[in-house]
Short mmCIF file of C-alpha atoms in Angstrom, two decimals:
data_model
loop_
_atom_site.label_atom_id
_atom_site.label_comp_id
_atom_site.label_asym_id
_atom_site.label_seq_id
_atom_site.Cartn_x
_atom_site.Cartn_y
_atom_site.Cartn_z
CA MET A 464 77.22 -15.34 129.00
CA ASP A 465 80.44 -13.81 127.28
CA VAL A 466 81.31 -9.57 128.35
CA SER A 467 83.95 -8.77 126.35
CA VAL A 468 85.86 -4.93 127.73
CA THR A 469 86.41 -2.91 124.83
CA GLY A 470 87.63 0.56 123.70
CA ALA A 471 85.57 2.43 121.25
CA TYR A 472 84.47 1.36 118.19
CA ILE A 473 86.06 2.27 115.27
CA TYR A 474 83.19 2.89 112.63
CA PHE A 475 86.58 3.77 109.62
CA THR A 476 90.42 3.88 109.08
CA ILE A 477 91.61 6.16 106.54
CA PRO A 478 94.16 4.51 105.07
CA ILE A 479 97.26 6.89 105.62
CA PHE A 480 99.50 7.41 107.77
CA GLY A 481 99.42 3.92 108.38
CA GLY A 482 95.81 3.89 109.17
CA ILE A 483 93.80 6.58 111.02
CA ASN A 484 90.83 5.31 113.08
CA ILE A 485 88.19 7.19 112.94
CA THR A 486 86.40 5.81 116.74
CA GLN A 487 83.07 6.21 118.40
CA THR A 488 85.65 8.26 120.89
CA VAL A 489 86.34 10.40 117.81
CA VAL A 490 82.90 11.70 116.66
CA SER A 491 82.15 12.12 120.16
CA LEU A 492 84.60 14.13 120.81
CA PHE A 493 83.89 16.25 117.81
CA LEU A 494 80.08 16.30 118.40
CA VAL A 495 80.49 17.27 121.59
CA SER A 496 82.41 20.56 120.46
CA LEU A 497 80.56 21.87 118.37
CA ILE A 498 77.66 21.44 120.01
CA LEU A 499 79.66 23.45 122.66
CA ALA A 500 80.71 26.25 119.94
CA VAL A 501 77.91 26.40 118.38
CA ALA A 502 75.30 27.27 121.44
CA GLY A 503 78.67 29.26 122.39
CA ILE A 504 77.82 31.18 119.09
CA VAL A 505 75.33 31.30 119.01
CA ILE A 506 74.38 32.66 123.07
CA GLY A 507 77.24 35.04 122.70
CA ARG A 508 75.52 36.69 119.63
CA ASN A 509 72.80 37.39 121.30
CA LEU A 510 73.59 38.67 123.99
CA SER A 511 71.87 42.00 125.90
CA ILE A 512 72.09 44.51 128.44
CA ARG A 513 69.31 43.27 129.99
CA PRO A 514 69.79 39.68 129.54
CA GLY A 515 67.31 37.11 128.62
CA LYS A 516 66.24 33.79 130.16
CA LEU A 517 68.40 31.54 128.99
CA GLN A 518 71.69 34.33 128.55
CA ALA A 519 70.76 34.68 132.62
CA LEU A 520 71.77 31.37 132.86
CA VAL A 521 74.29 31.01 131.02
CA GLU A 522 75.74 33.92 133.19
CA LYS A 523 75.07 32.59 136.22
CA LEU A 524 76.67 29.09 134.80
CA ILE A 525 80.21 31.28 133.83
CA LEU A 526 80.00 33.96 137.18
CA MET A 527 79.34 30.26 139.41
CA LEU A 528 82.71 29.11 137.80
CA ARG A 529 83.95 32.32 137.98
CA GLY A 530 83.34 31.85 141.76
CA LEU A 531 85.00 28.50 142.19
CA LEU A 532 88.11 29.26 139.79
CA VAL A 533 88.51 32.38 141.73
CA ASP A 534 88.13 30.92 145.32
CA THR A 535 90.51 28.58 143.97
CA MET A 536 93.30 30.09 141.05
CA GLY A 537 93.42 33.23 143.42
CA GLU A 538 91.44 36.74 141.37
CA HIS A 539 94.65 37.44 139.50
CA ASN A 540 94.35 34.64 137.37
CA ALA A 541 90.70 34.75 136.80
CA HIS A 542 91.72 34.99 132.31
CA TRP A 543 91.69 31.07 133.01
CA LEU A 544 88.09 31.33 132.46
CA PRO A 545 87.73 30.08 129.82
CA TYR A 546 90.52 27.14 129.42
CA ILE A 547 88.94 25.91 131.93
CA ALA A 548 85.56 25.73 131.14
CA THR A 549 86.60 24.39 127.73
CA ILE A 550 88.05 21.95 129.83
CA PHE A 551 84.77 21.05 132.06
CA LEU A 552 82.48 21.34 129.58
CA SER A 553 83.97 19.19 127.16
CA SER A 554 84.31 17.23 130.33
CA ILE A 555 81.33 16.70 131.85
CA PHE A 556 80.02 16.60 128.22
CA GLY A 557 82.31 13.92 127.01
CA SER A 558 80.78 11.61 130.02
CA TYR A 559 77.08 12.43 128.85
CA ILE A 560 77.40 11.95 125.30
CA GLY A 561 77.34 8.00 126.29
CA LEU A 562 73.91 8.73 127.57
CA THR A 563 72.79 8.60 124.23
CA GLY A 564 73.57 5.04 123.82
CA PHE A 565 74.34 5.14 120.82
CA LEU A 566 77.59 6.85 121.28
CA ARG A 567 80.55 6.08 123.83
CA SER A 568 81.60 8.76 126.84
CA ALA A 569 84.87 10.67 125.09
CA THR A 570 86.07 10.86 128.67
CA ALA A 571 85.82 6.56 129.03
CA ASP A 572 88.77 6.82 126.40
CA VAL A 573 91.91 7.21 128.15
CA ASN A 574 93.80 9.29 125.56
CA VAL A 575 91.48 12.01 125.56
CA VAL A 576 92.00 12.83 129.21
CA LEU A 577 95.39 12.55 128.91
CA VAL A 578 96.02 14.72 126.00
CA TRP A 579 94.46 17.35 128.45
CA ALA A 580 95.83 16.23 131.89
CA ILE A 581 99.01 16.86 129.09
CA MET A 582 97.77 20.34 128.15
CA THR A 583 98.06 21.56 131.24
CA SER A 584 101.28 20.03 133.01
CA VAL A 585 102.33 21.97 130.05
CA ILE A 586 101.07 25.01 130.80
CA ILE A 587 102.01 24.51 134.49
CA ALA A 588 105.89 23.66 132.98
CA TYR A 589 105.55 27.06 130.41
CA HIS A 590 104.67 29.06 132.96
CA ASN A 591 107.98 27.89 135.37
CA ILE A 592 109.94 28.71 132.84
CA LYS A 593 109.04 31.74 132.37
CA ASN A 594 108.78 33.21 135.66
CA GLY A 595 111.67 31.34 137.03
CA GLY A 596 114.08 31.32 134.12
CA PHE A 597 114.70 27.64 132.38
CA VAL A 598 118.11 27.36 133.98
CA SER A 599 115.73 26.96 137.03
CA TRP A 600 113.35 25.02 135.91
CA ILE A 601 116.04 22.49 134.55
CA LYS A 602 117.77 23.18 137.80
CA ASN A 603 114.53 21.15 139.75
CA TYR A 604 114.34 18.31 137.84
CA LEU A 605 118.17 17.24 139.54
CA ASN A 606 115.93 15.77 142.08
CA PRO A 607 114.90 12.85 140.77
CA LEU A 608 111.61 12.51 142.84
CA ASN A 609 110.37 15.88 140.93
CA ILE A 610 110.51 14.11 137.36
CA VAL A 611 108.64 11.82 139.78
CA GLY A 612 105.94 13.95 141.04
CA ASP A 613 105.77 15.83 137.24
CA VAL A 614 105.48 13.08 135.55
CA ALA A 615 102.94 11.42 138.24
CA GLN A 616 100.66 14.45 138.00
CA PRO A 617 98.89 14.00 134.53
CA ILE A 618 99.07 10.09 134.85
CA SER A 619 97.42 10.25 137.82
CA MET A 620 94.36 13.40 136.54
CA GLY A 621 94.76 12.05 133.29
CA PHE A 622 93.38 7.34 134.71
CA ARG A 623 91.13 9.14 137.54
CA HIS A 624 88.72 10.36 134.89
CA PHE A 625 88.74 7.63 132.31
CA GLY A 626 88.85 4.37 134.83
CA ASN A 627 86.02 6.81 136.48
CA VAL A 628 83.94 7.22 133.46
CA ALA A 629 85.17 3.58 132.37
CA GLY A 630 84.67 1.51 135.16
CA GLY A 631 81.36 3.10 134.57
CA GLY A 632 80.32 1.61 131.46
CA ILE A 633 82.16 -1.02 132.50
CA ILE A 634 79.76 -2.31 135.41
CA THR A 635 76.89 -1.36 133.08
CA THR A 636 78.00 -3.36 130.58
CA ILE A 637 78.88 -6.34 133.57
CA LEU A 638 75.08 -5.32 135.23
CA TYR A 639 73.61 -5.96 131.91
CA ALA A 640 74.91 -9.24 131.33
CA ALA A 641 73.82 -10.34 134.81
CA LEU A 642 70.69 -9.01 134.82
CA SER A 643 70.39 -10.89 131.31
CA VAL A 644 70.75 -14.21 133.19
CA ALA A 645 68.57 -12.99 136.28
CA SER A 646 66.07 -13.03 133.68
CA THR A 647 66.51 -15.67 132.43
CA LEU A 648 66.56 -17.38 135.76
CA LEU A 649 63.62 -15.84 137.41
CA LEU A 650 61.62 -16.95 134.07
CA ASN A 651 62.56 -20.93 134.14
CA ALA A 652 61.29 -20.40 137.48
CA ILE A 653 58.29 -18.41 137.25
CA SER A 654 57.06 -21.46 133.98
CA GLY A 655 58.38 -23.98 135.88
CA THR A 656 54.12 -25.00 135.43
CA ILE A 657 51.86 -23.18 134.21
CA VAL A 658 50.02 -22.61 137.62
CA ILE A 659 52.42 -20.38 139.15
CA PRO A 660 52.09 -17.59 136.38
CA ILE A 661 48.13 -18.17 136.45
CA ILE A 662 48.29 -17.98 140.12
CA MET A 663 50.23 -14.76 139.42
CA ILE A 664 48.75 -13.55 137.23
CA VAL A 665 45.07 -13.44 139.09
CA LEU A 666 47.67 -12.31 142.52
CA GLY A 667 48.57 -9.00 140.14
CA ALA A 668 45.16 -7.73 139.34
CA ALA A 669 44.02 -8.39 142.82
CA LEU A 670 46.73 -6.30 144.08
CA PHE A 671 46.01 -3.73 140.93
CA VAL A 672 42.18 -3.53 141.91
CA TRP A 673 43.21 -3.50 145.36
CA GLY A 674 45.83 -0.61 145.09
CA LEU A 675 42.29 1.16 143.28
CA LYS A 676 40.07 1.54 145.49
CA SER A 677 42.53 1.76 149.45
CA GLU A 678 43.34 4.74 150.67
CA LYS A 679 46.80 3.87 151.29
CA LYS A 680 50.40 2.60 149.58
CA LYS A 681 48.17 2.64 146.39
CA LEU A 682 50.89 3.63 143.95
CA LEU A 683 52.86 0.49 144.98
CA LYS A 684 50.01 -2.10 145.80
CA LYS A 685 49.31 -1.19 142.02
CA ILE A 686 52.99 -1.01 140.52
CA VAL A 687 53.57 -4.26 142.30
CA GLY A 688 50.67 -5.85 140.82
CA ILE A 689 51.12 -4.53 137.82
CA VAL A 690 54.81 -6.22 138.21
CA PHE A 691 53.67 -9.84 138.80
CA ALA A 692 51.08 -9.49 135.52
CA VAL A 693 54.08 -8.64 133.66
CA LEU A 694 55.96 -11.46 135.29
CA ALA A 695 52.89 -14.00 134.95
CA VAL A 696 52.52 -13.17 130.65
CA PHE A 697 56.89 -13.45 130.62
CA GLY A 698 56.70 -16.72 132.37
CA ILE A 699 53.45 -17.82 129.91
CA LEU A 700 54.93 -16.33 127.24
CA GLN A 701 58.06 -18.72 128.52
CA TYR A 702 56.44 -21.73 129.17
CA THR A 703 54.81 -21.99 125.46
CA ALA A 704 58.30 -21.63 123.88
CA ILE A 705 56.71 -18.56 122.03
CA LEU A 706 58.64 -16.16 123.26
CA VAL A 707 61.69 -17.92 125.06
CA ASP A 708 64.82 -15.46 127.92
CA VAL A 709 63.83 -12.22 127.47
CA PRO A 710 65.94 -10.33 129.56
CA ILE A 711 62.98 -8.29 132.04
CA LEU A 712 65.13 -7.87 134.39
CA GLN A 713 66.94 -5.11 131.80
CA PHE A 714 64.16 -2.20 132.06
CA GLY A 715 64.23 0.46 134.70
CA ILE A 716 66.89 -1.75 136.79
CA PRO A 717 69.73 -0.18 134.90
CA ALA A 718 68.48 3.23 134.97
CA VAL A 719 69.10 3.58 138.76
CA PHE A 720 73.23 2.26 138.48
CA SER A 721 73.06 5.13 135.64
CA VAL A 722 71.91 8.47 137.75
CA TYR A 723 75.18 7.47 139.77
CA PHE A 724 77.16 6.18 136.83
CA ASP A 725 77.02 8.78 134.53
CA LEU A 726 75.25 11.08 136.27
CA PHE A 727 76.63 11.34 139.67
CA SER A 728 80.32 10.14 138.67
CA GLY A 729 80.43 12.17 135.02
CA PHE A 730 79.71 16.05 136.97
CA ILE A 731 82.29 14.64 140.37
CA GLN A 732 85.32 13.36 137.72
CA ALA A 733 84.51 16.71 135.78
CA PHE A 734 84.29 18.54 138.70
CA VAL A 735 87.32 17.14 140.63
CA PHE A 736 89.37 17.60 136.75
CA THR A 737 88.60 20.81 136.71
CA LEU A 738 89.61 21.63 140.54
CA LEU A 739 92.58 20.22 139.97
CA ASN A 740 93.75 21.36 136.75
CA MET A 741 92.75 25.14 138.70
CA VAL A 742 94.92 24.00 141.29
CA TYR A 743 98.34 22.99 139.55
CA ILE A 744 97.64 26.32 137.41
CA SER A 745 97.41 28.41 139.91
CA GLY A 746 100.68 26.43 141.71
CA ALA A 747 102.80 27.44 138.94
CA CYS A 748 100.99 31.03 138.63
CA PRO A 749 101.71 32.63 141.94
CA PRO A 750 99.99 36.36 143.08
CA PRO A 751 101.56 39.02 140.97
CA GLU A 752 103.46 40.94 143.51
CA GLU A 753 104.80 37.51 144.86
CA ASN A 754 106.54 37.09 141.35
CA ASN A 755 109.29 39.70 142.32
CA MET B 5 84.78 -2.78 111.92
CA GLY B 6 86.36 -3.55 115.19
CA PHE B 7 86.46 -2.03 118.65
CA GLU B 8 89.62 -0.26 120.26
CA GLU B 9 91.36 -2.17 123.06
CA LEU B 10 90.04 -0.79 126.26
CA LEU B 11 93.53 0.86 127.02
CA GLY B 12 94.73 1.19 124.03
CA VAL B 13 96.66 4.59 123.38
CA ASN B 14 96.03 5.90 120.35
CA PRO B 15 98.04 9.01 118.55
CA PHE B 16 95.65 10.35 116.36
CA THR B 17 92.52 9.58 118.70
CA ALA B 18 95.33 12.28 120.91
CA ILE B 19 96.00 14.93 118.87
CA PHE B 20 92.38 14.99 117.43
CA THR B 21 91.29 15.50 120.93
CA LEU B 22 93.66 18.01 121.45
CA LEU B 23 93.16 19.91 118.21
CA ASN B 24 89.89 19.41 118.72
CA THR B 25 90.20 21.23 122.99
CA ILE B 26 92.13 23.83 121.68
CA ALA B 27 89.95 24.72 118.69
CA LEU B 28 86.80 24.74 121.01
CA PHE B 29 88.71 26.66 123.33
CA ALA B 30 89.54 29.49 120.68
CA VAL B 31 85.78 29.42 120.01
CA LEU B 32 84.20 29.57 122.95
CA LYS B 33 87.23 32.54 124.64
CA HIS B 34 86.29 34.58 120.95
CA PHE B 35 83.14 34.58 120.96
CA LEU B 36 80.84 33.57 124.01
CA PHE B 37 83.87 34.70 126.66
CA LYS B 38 84.73 37.74 126.18
CA PRO B 39 81.52 39.43 124.93
CA ILE B 40 79.87 38.02 127.46
CA GLU B 41 82.36 39.71 129.74
CA LYS B 42 81.77 43.02 127.64
CA VAL B 43 78.69 42.47 127.97
CA MET B 44 78.86 42.36 131.98
CA GLU B 45 80.71 45.55 132.11
CA GLN B 46 78.96 47.32 129.67
CA ARG B 47 75.50 46.55 132.39
CA GLN B 48 77.71 47.14 135.35
CA ALA B 49 78.52 50.72 134.04
CA GLU B 50 74.74 50.62 133.31
CA VAL B 51 73.91 50.34 136.70
CA ASP B 52 76.96 52.32 138.40
CA ARG B 53 75.54 54.97 136.04
CA ILE B 54 71.72 54.58 137.33
CA TYR B 55 72.59 54.56 140.98
CA ASP B 56 74.93 57.49 140.69
CA ASP B 57 71.97 58.79 139.22
CA ALA B 58 69.58 58.13 141.20
CA GLU B 59 72.27 59.27 144.38
CA THR B 60 72.04 62.58 142.60
CA ALA B 61 68.31 63.15 141.88
CA LYS B 62 67.93 61.34 145.79
CA ALA B 63 70.82 64.98 146.90
CA ASP B 64 68.97 67.28 144.47
CA ALA B 65 65.64 66.61 146.24
CA GLU B 66 66.61 66.26 149.71
CA ALA B 67 68.23 69.62 149.09
CA SER B 68 65.06 71.39 147.83
CA LYS B 69 63.08 69.71 150.71
CA ALA B 70 65.21 71.63 152.88
CA ALA B 71 65.30 75.15 151.19
CA TYR B 72 61.38 74.86 150.49
CA ASP B 73 60.75 73.95 154.88
CA GLU B 74 63.50 76.41 155.41
CA LYS B 75 61.84 78.30 152.35
CA LEU B 76 57.85 77.67 154.46
CA ALA B 77 58.91 78.27 158.07
CA HIS B 78 60.84 81.56 156.64
CA ALA B 79 56.87 82.31 154.75
CA LYS B 80 55.29 80.89 158.22
CA GLU B 81 57.62 83.58 160.17
CA GLU B 82 56.76 86.09 157.59
CA ALA B 83 52.66 85.90 157.45
CA VAL B 84 53.57 85.81 160.86
CA ASP B 85 54.39 89.44 161.55
CA ILE B 86 52.89 90.77 158.50
CA ILE B 87 49.60 89.92 160.62
CA LYS B 88 51.16 91.63 163.89
CA ALA B 89 52.89 94.71 162.50
CA ALA B 90 49.15 95.25 160.21
CA GLN B 91 47.82 94.96 163.50
CA GLU B 92 49.73 97.01 165.46
CA ARG B 93 48.92 99.55 162.44
CA ALA B 94 45.21 98.86 162.50
CA ASP B 95 45.12 100.11 166.72
CA ARG B 96 47.40 102.50 165.96
CA LEU B 97 45.70 104.02 163.39
CA GLY B 98 41.90 103.48 164.94
CA ASP B 99 43.48 105.44 168.35
CA GLU B 100 44.34 107.63 166.06
CA ILE B 101 41.78 107.91 164.34
CA VAL B 102 39.29 108.15 167.46
CA SER B 103 41.77 110.31 169.18
CA ASP B 104 41.75 112.78 166.44
CA ALA B 105 37.93 112.57 165.80
CA LYS B 106 37.54 113.71 169.75
CA ALA B 107 39.12 116.74 169.61
CA LYS B 108 37.78 117.78 166.92
CA ALA B 109 34.77 117.29 168.12
CA ASP B 110 36.00 119.23 171.12
CA ASP B 111 37.20 121.64 169.45
CA MET B 112 34.15 122.23 167.22
CA ILE B 113 31.81 121.96 170.61
CA LYS B 114 34.69 125.05 172.69
CA ARG B 115 33.47 126.77 169.03
CA ALA B 116 30.01 126.18 168.82
CA ASP B 117 30.32 127.70 172.42
CA ALA B 118 31.65 130.75 171.86
CA GLU B 119 29.95 131.50 169.30
CA ILE B 120 26.68 131.50 170.84
CA ALA B 121 27.92 133.17 173.78
CA GLN B 122 28.92 135.96 171.33
CA GLU B 123 25.52 135.82 169.60
CA ARG B 124 23.66 136.38 173.02
CA LYS B 125 25.57 138.81 174.27
CA LYS B 126 25.47 140.48 170.76
CA ALA B 127 21.47 139.81 171.40
CA VAL B 128 21.44 141.40 174.39
CA ASN B 129 23.78 144.43 173.69
CA GLU B 130 21.35 144.61 170.76
CA LEU B 131 18.16 144.51 173.03
CA LYS B 132 19.86 146.57 175.17
CA ASN B 133 20.08 149.56 172.83
CA GLU B 134 16.82 148.73 171.36
CA ILE B 135 14.86 149.19 173.91
CA SER B 136 16.35 151.98 175.41
CA VAL B 137 15.46 153.65 172.43
CA ILE B 138 11.99 152.69 173.15
CA SER B 139 12.07 153.46 176.56
CA LEU B 140 12.91 156.92 175.58
CA GLY B 141 10.26 157.48 172.92
CA ILE B 142 7.76 155.81 175.45
CA ALA B 143 8.51 157.73 177.83
CA GLU B 144 8.83 161.30 175.37
CA LYS B 145 5.32 160.39 174.20
CA MET B 146 4.38 159.98 178.67
CA LEU B 147 5.58 163.48 179.58
CA ASP B 148 5.46 164.94 176.18
CA ARG B 149 8.27 166.78 175.82
CA GLU B 150 12.15 165.63 175.43
CA ILE B 151 14.01 164.44 177.27
CA ASN B 152 17.55 165.74 177.77
CA GLU B 153 19.70 162.85 176.67
CA GLY B 154 22.51 163.51 178.40
CA ASP B 155 20.37 163.06 181.80
CA HIS B 156 18.54 160.36 181.82
CA GLU B 157 21.01 158.32 179.95
CA GLU B 158 22.68 156.85 183.17
CA LEU B 159 18.71 156.29 184.79
CA ILE B 160 17.70 154.55 181.75
CA ASN B 161 20.53 152.27 181.43
CA ARG B 162 20.22 151.28 185.21
CA PHE B 163 16.44 150.51 184.11
CA ILE B 164 17.70 148.11 181.93
CA GLU B 165 20.31 146.89 183.75
CA GLU B 166 17.97 146.01 186.07
CA MET B 167 15.22 143.87 184.08
CA GLY B 168 18.11 142.40 182.45
CA GLU B 169 19.47 141.05 185.74
CA ASP B 170 15.19 140.12 186.10
CA ASP B 171 15.44 138.63 181.80
CA GLU B 172 18.25 136.18 183.72
#
């Protein structure tokens, strides 16, 4: 089984500046930004003092994010909400766009998340210079540990996000490959003789009928019956060499893993990335009274 | 076409990401967050105003209720006072009328009594005179001679008086 782990697919290359690759990442990120921007404009245009359902939901989400932001960064940093929200929304939708199947998660490209992390680093540096002056900012780097720290910060942030999303994708790829192999093994085992599939099909039908009639565990009996019958059908197909090596196990099972690797992990990474952004920026933007 | 490296650095993707993110940030900030903030502020202001209005209205209502209660209590007292005064006046007036009537009646009775007495006296006197004249006439006729009025008047009067005493 050949499993290759690659980066984003390159759709085409614009032949200027030594070749600009238009990759899946670029398309994904552009689509995410476009959808978010259009949604933002549409919602922002139809605001009213007495909100509809959509506006109430959006306001609730914004207030939740604002609450988190104020808890983390303090009320004086509430004006960071649009930036933090942009990063959060781009991150979570950039991860979730991989669920469409034909587009790759934008956050599975190290170039994207690293740029977001560096943007935050630049913001921090800007505020440090603004608050303490350029000289004290430069003096800070006389200690080489600070250089290491400030370089490591965006790298660790970016690679954490990239690694989790890309890792989820890699594991999904490996899972598909493994399930394909497992399907072949299973089908070969079933279709050694024609007897086994026939027994299984009878057994499956019996289980299904029993599930229809019995009082308890109806659904379980029906599902097991159907699974047996379907396995048997593919076993017969394999035996008769009409359809060979159908990766039947790839049906259903990856969805369970996808809940964790795509939905849960995507949300958690977006949340963690945003939270780290908040913490680092709030470190560079102390409350006004401490400024003086 | 081909695939990129999993960990490949692509400066154009990075630049694109930067521009994209900045653009999205600008759009969201300008078209979503600012209007939403504004709307929320407006709503807050409206809510505050409604609450203020409600509080004012409540205070007004309470004040007018207190005034009403006071007036009502006052009106009750007044009514009791008026009734009391009216009753007193009626009592007094009744007493006056009764005593007036009594006095008048007494007066009338007294006057009537006096009149009666006077009338009686007058009648008695007239009767006396008449009787004396009549008896003189009778006596004249009986004696067939003129009785000296002066001689016998005393005698006659005594006779009449005796008669009057019998009369009574």
